[in-house]
């Protein structure tokens, strides 16, 4: 299951997972056509995929999402917590309460709600066969995003703490939990935050002098999901051109 897989990093992860032989649940919020296109790409390449709209910040939606996957694809064995949002750039002294609630609902509550449903299915404690969870965090967690969106950066700090804590909680139950921390990747998220040229603007200041692609992030996610990383848990792969 890849949350937020209709566009950007999630779509690239879903497509690559399909090529790696996973039966893929493409979760999304409202982009029906984009999600259907990702499913079409996966099936055209010989894979199997199912698009399921659900707001990951809402418990009832998350329960329906996992129940749908139980029924149509079988219980989840690999979860990529990826659905995330950011809002217009501002200072902390300009952030309002509604924005904070909306941001934290998707970026933090959603990751917890999906992790919970995944653990209930994967953990040997509950009769599961184990599994892997990859949380999509951000280098913002350690850079703090001053003057842009400290609220978003703090939500990713929470994702990092979830990754460490949950990894240790379920390490003896057959579940590995890791995170990727992208930065400056070419997706729609920057335009939605009001700064469509953000990656191009920042690229010359990065050690590698370029932004990243969703496909580069997807490669790291698939490695962390796979048995090739069987002794890796509670850790982070940064994909930020050297920053
Ligand atoms: P994006 O292109 O804006 O795509 C966001 C995806 O999340 C879309 O599929 C969207 O669905 C879905 N989504 C948003 N809110 C949702 C909700 N409440 N429930 C379910 N799905 C929801 O974003 P992206 O750049 O690929 O970012 C993906 C992840 O990478 C995020 O966690 C982001 O914080 C992280 N990240 C991105 C960058 C970067 O530079 N791009 C850097 C660091 C970290 P709809 O299409 O239906 O709206």
Short mmCIF file of N, CA, C and O and ligand atoms in Angstrom, two decimals, residues 3-10 27-32 34 54-57 81-86 106-107 111 136-140 152 156 181-190 192 198-199, ligand 1:
data_model
loop_
_atom_site.label_atom_id
_atom_site.label_comp_id
_atom_site.label_asym_id
_atom_site.label_seq_id
_atom_site.Cartn_x
_atom_site.Cartn_y
_atom_site.Cartn_z
N UNK A 3 0.39 5.25 0.24
CA UNK A 3 -0.56 6.34 0.43
C UNK A 3 -0.10 7.55 -0.40
O UNK A 3 1.10 7.75 -0.60
N UNK A 4 -1.07 8.31 -0.87
CA UNK A 4 -0.73 9.48 -1.71
C UNK A 4 0.00 9.07 -2.98
O UNK A 4 1.03 9.64 -3.32
N UNK A 5 -0.56 8.09 -3.69
CA UNK A 5 0.17 7.52 -4.84
C UNK A 5 -0.39 7.96 -6.19
O UNK A 5 -0.04 7.40 -7.22
N UNK A 6 -1.25 8.98 -6.20
CA UNK A 6 -1.78 9.44 -7.48
C UNK A 6 -0.80 10.34 -8.21
O UNK A 6 -0.87 10.49 -9.43
N UNK A 7 0.12 10.95 -7.47
CA UNK A 7 1.05 11.92 -8.07
C UNK A 7 2.42 11.80 -7.40
O UNK A 7 2.55 11.17 -6.35
N UNK A 8 3.42 12.48 -8.00
CA UNK A 8 4.71 12.69 -7.35
C UNK A 8 5.43 11.43 -6.90
O UNK A 8 5.47 10.42 -7.60
N UNK A 9 6.01 11.51 -5.70
CA UNK A 9 6.85 10.43 -5.19
C UNK A 9 6.02 9.15 -5.02
O UNK A 9 6.47 8.06 -5.39
N UNK A 10 4.81 9.28 -4.49
CA UNK A 10 3.98 8.09 -4.27
C UNK A 10 3.68 7.36 -5.57
O UNK A 10 3.71 6.12 -5.62
N UNK A 27 -3.38 4.49 -3.06
CA UNK A 27 -4.29 5.36 -2.29
C UNK A 27 -4.10 6.81 -2.75
O UNK A 27 -3.02 7.20 -3.21
N UNK A 28 -5.16 7.59 -2.63
CA UNK A 28 -5.09 9.02 -2.98
C UNK A 28 -6.25 9.71 -2.30
O UNK A 28 -7.13 9.06 -1.70
N UNK A 29 -6.27 11.06 -2.41
CA UNK A 29 -7.34 11.82 -1.77
C UNK A 29 -8.47 12.10 -2.75
O UNK A 29 -9.61 11.70 -2.53
N UNK A 30 -8.17 12.81 -3.86
CA UNK A 30 -9.25 13.21 -4.76
C UNK A 30 -8.91 13.16 -6.25
O UNK A 30 -9.79 13.38 -7.08
N UNK A 31 -7.67 12.89 -6.62
CA UNK A 31 -7.28 12.90 -8.04
C UNK A 31 -7.63 11.57 -8.70
O UNK A 31 -6.74 10.75 -8.99
N UNK A 32 -8.92 11.36 -8.98
CA UNK A 32 -9.37 10.07 -9.53
C UNK A 32 -8.64 9.70 -10.82
O UNK A 32 -8.17 8.58 -10.98
N UNK A 34 -5.77 10.80 -12.10
CA UNK A 34 -4.32 10.56 -11.93
C UNK A 34 -4.09 9.19 -11.30
O UNK A 34 -3.19 8.44 -11.72
N UNK A 54 -9.07 7.62 -0.13
CA UNK A 54 -9.32 7.65 1.32
C UNK A 54 -8.47 8.77 1.89
O UNK A 54 -7.32 8.95 1.48
N UNK A 55 -9.04 9.52 2.81
CA UNK A 55 -8.29 10.58 3.50
C UNK A 55 -7.55 9.92 4.66
O UNK A 55 -8.16 9.50 5.65
N UNK A 56 -6.22 9.85 4.55
CA UNK A 56 -5.44 9.11 5.56
C UNK A 56 -5.45 9.80 6.92
O UNK A 56 -5.07 9.20 7.92
N UNK A 57 -5.91 11.04 6.95
CA UNK A 57 -6.00 11.76 8.23
C UNK A 57 -7.25 11.42 9.02
O UNK A 57 -7.45 11.91 10.13
N UNK A 81 4.05 4.98 3.91
CA UNK A 81 3.35 6.16 4.42
C UNK A 81 3.93 7.37 3.70
O UNK A 81 5.04 7.83 4.02
N UNK A 82 3.20 7.86 2.71
CA UNK A 82 3.76 8.91 1.84
C UNK A 82 2.86 10.14 1.73
O UNK A 82 3.36 11.24 1.47
N UNK A 83 1.53 9.98 1.91
CA UNK A 83 0.61 11.11 1.70
C UNK A 83 1.01 12.27 2.60
O UNK A 83 1.02 12.14 3.83
N UNK A 84 1.34 13.39 1.99
CA UNK A 84 1.76 14.54 2.78
C UNK A 84 1.39 15.84 2.09
O UNK A 84 1.21 15.89 0.87
N UNK A 85 1.23 16.89 2.89
CA UNK A 85 0.87 18.20 2.35
C UNK A 85 1.76 19.27 2.98
O UNK A 85 2.33 19.08 4.05
N UNK A 86 1.87 20.38 2.26
CA UNK A 86 2.41 21.59 2.88
C UNK A 86 1.60 22.77 2.37
O UNK A 86 0.93 22.67 1.34
N UNK A 106 -2.90 15.12 8.17
CA UNK A 106 -2.37 14.29 7.07
C UNK A 106 -0.95 13.80 7.38
O UNK A 106 -0.65 12.61 7.26
N UNK A 107 -0.07 14.72 7.78
CA UNK A 107 1.36 14.39 7.85
C UNK A 107 1.74 13.57 9.08
O UNK A 107 2.75 12.88 9.05
N UNK A 111 -0.05 9.10 9.30
CA UNK A 111 1.03 8.10 9.34
C UNK A 111 0.81 7.13 10.51
O UNK A 111 1.03 5.93 10.37
N UNK A 136 7.75 8.23 4.48
CA UNK A 136 8.37 9.29 3.69
C UNK A 136 8.40 10.55 4.56
O UNK A 136 7.37 11.17 4.82
N UNK A 137 9.58 10.85 5.06
CA UNK A 137 9.80 12.03 5.88
C UNK A 137 10.34 13.14 4.98
O UNK A 137 9.92 13.25 3.81
N UNK A 138 11.27 13.92 5.46
CA UNK A 138 11.88 14.98 4.65
C UNK A 138 13.15 15.46 5.34
O UNK A 138 13.23 15.43 6.58
N UNK A 139 14.10 15.96 4.55
CA UNK A 139 15.27 16.59 5.17
C UNK A 139 14.85 17.84 5.95
O UNK A 139 15.60 18.33 6.79
N UNK A 140 13.62 18.31 5.68
CA UNK A 140 13.10 19.45 6.46
C UNK A 140 13.11 19.13 7.96
O UNK A 140 13.25 20.03 8.79
N UNK A 152 5.49 22.33 8.71
CA UNK A 152 5.72 21.12 7.88
C UNK A 152 6.98 20.39 8.37
O UNK A 152 6.97 19.16 8.52
N UNK A 156 7.46 16.50 9.98
CA UNK A 156 8.40 15.48 9.52
C UNK A 156 9.33 15.05 10.67
O UNK A 156 9.80 13.91 10.70
N UNK A 181 14.25 10.35 3.60
CA UNK A 181 14.10 11.80 3.79
C UNK A 181 14.52 12.51 2.50
O UNK A 181 15.67 12.87 2.33
N UNK A 182 13.53 12.68 1.57
CA UNK A 182 13.86 13.43 0.36
C UNK A 182 13.99 14.92 0.67
O UNK A 182 13.60 15.39 1.75
N UNK A 183 14.52 15.62 -0.31
CA UNK A 183 14.53 17.09 -0.26
C UNK A 183 14.55 17.57 -1.69
O UNK A 183 15.19 16.95 -2.53
N UNK A 184 13.82 18.61 -2.04
CA UNK A 184 13.99 19.27 -3.35
C UNK A 184 13.76 18.32 -4.52
O UNK A 184 14.59 18.19 -5.42
N UNK A 185 12.61 17.64 -4.49
CA UNK A 185 12.27 16.69 -5.55
C UNK A 185 11.22 17.33 -6.46
O UNK A 185 10.30 18.02 -5.99
N UNK A 186 11.38 17.12 -7.77
CA UNK A 186 10.46 17.72 -8.75
C UNK A 186 9.08 17.06 -8.68
O UNK A 186 8.87 15.99 -9.25
N UNK A 187 8.17 17.69 -7.95
CA UNK A 187 6.76 17.24 -7.88
C UNK A 187 5.87 18.48 -7.77
O UNK A 187 6.37 19.60 -7.63
N UNK A 188 4.55 18.23 -7.74
CA UNK A 188 3.57 19.33 -7.64
C UNK A 188 3.54 19.99 -6.26
O UNK A 188 2.90 21.02 -6.08
N UNK A 189 4.16 19.38 -5.26
CA UNK A 189 3.96 19.84 -3.88
C UNK A 189 4.41 21.29 -3.71
O UNK A 189 3.82 22.05 -2.94
N UNK A 190 5.43 21.68 -4.47
CA UNK A 190 5.98 23.03 -4.31
C UNK A 190 5.01 24.08 -4.87
O UNK A 190 4.81 25.14 -4.27
N UNK A 192 1.82 23.68 -5.03
CA UNK A 192 0.69 23.74 -4.08
C UNK A 192 1.05 24.57 -2.86
O UNK A 192 0.17 25.10 -2.19
N UNK A 198 10.50 26.36 -6.79
CA UNK A 198 11.36 26.21 -5.61
C UNK A 198 12.57 25.31 -5.89
O UNK A 198 13.70 25.66 -5.51
N UNK A 199 12.35 24.17 -6.54
CA UNK A 199 13.48 23.25 -6.74
C UNK A 199 14.53 23.88 -7.66
O UNK A 199 15.73 23.85 -7.35
P1 LIG B 1 2.51 15.66 -4.23
O1 LIG B 1 3.09 15.55 -5.60
O2 LIG B 1 1.82 16.92 -3.84
O3 LIG B 1 1.51 14.40 -4.04
C1 LIG B 1 0.84 14.27 -2.81
C2 LIG B 1 0.04 12.98 -2.81
O4 LIG B 1 -0.57 12.83 -1.52
C3 LIG B 1 -1.10 12.99 -3.83
O5 LIG B 1 -1.24 11.67 -4.31
C4 LIG B 1 -2.31 13.37 -2.97
O6 LIG B 1 -3.55 12.86 -3.49
C5 LIG B 1 -1.97 12.65 -1.70
N1 LIG B 1 -2.63 13.17 -0.50
C6 LIG B 1 -2.58 14.41 0.04
N2 LIG B 1 -3.31 14.48 1.16
C7 LIG B 1 -3.85 13.25 1.33
C8 LIG B 1 -4.71 12.67 2.30
N3 LIG B 1 -5.16 13.38 3.35
N4 LIG B 1 -5.07 11.37 2.15
C9 LIG B 1 -4.62 10.63 1.12
N5 LIG B 1 -3.79 11.12 0.17
C10 LIG B 1 -3.42 12.41 0.28
O7 LIG B 1 3.62 15.40 -3.12
P2 LIG B 1 5.10 14.76 -3.20
O8 LIG B 1 6.05 15.86 -3.41
O9 LIG B 1 5.09 13.57 -4.07
O10 LIG B 1 5.26 14.34 -1.67
C11 LIG B 1 5.07 13.01 -1.23
C12 LIG B 1 5.71 12.89 0.14
O11 LIG B 1 7.09 13.23 0.04
C13 LIG B 1 5.10 13.85 1.18
O12 LIG B 1 5.02 13.20 2.44
C14 LIG B 1 6.11 14.98 1.22
O13 LIG B 1 6.09 15.65 2.46
C15 LIG B 1 7.40 14.22 1.00
N6 LIG B 1 8.51 15.04 0.53
C16 LIG B 1 8.48 15.64 -0.70
C17 LIG B 1 9.57 16.40 -1.09
C18 LIG B 1 9.63 17.09 -2.42
O14 LIG B 1 10.58 17.86 -2.65
N7 LIG B 1 8.70 16.86 -3.32
C19 LIG B 1 10.66 16.56 -0.25
C20 LIG B 1 10.65 15.94 0.98
C21 LIG B 1 9.57 15.18 1.35
P3 LIG B 1 -4.44 13.75 -4.54
O15 LIG B 1 -3.69 13.71 -5.86
O16 LIG B 1 -5.72 13.03 -4.60
O17 LIG B 1 -4.50 15.15 -3.97
#
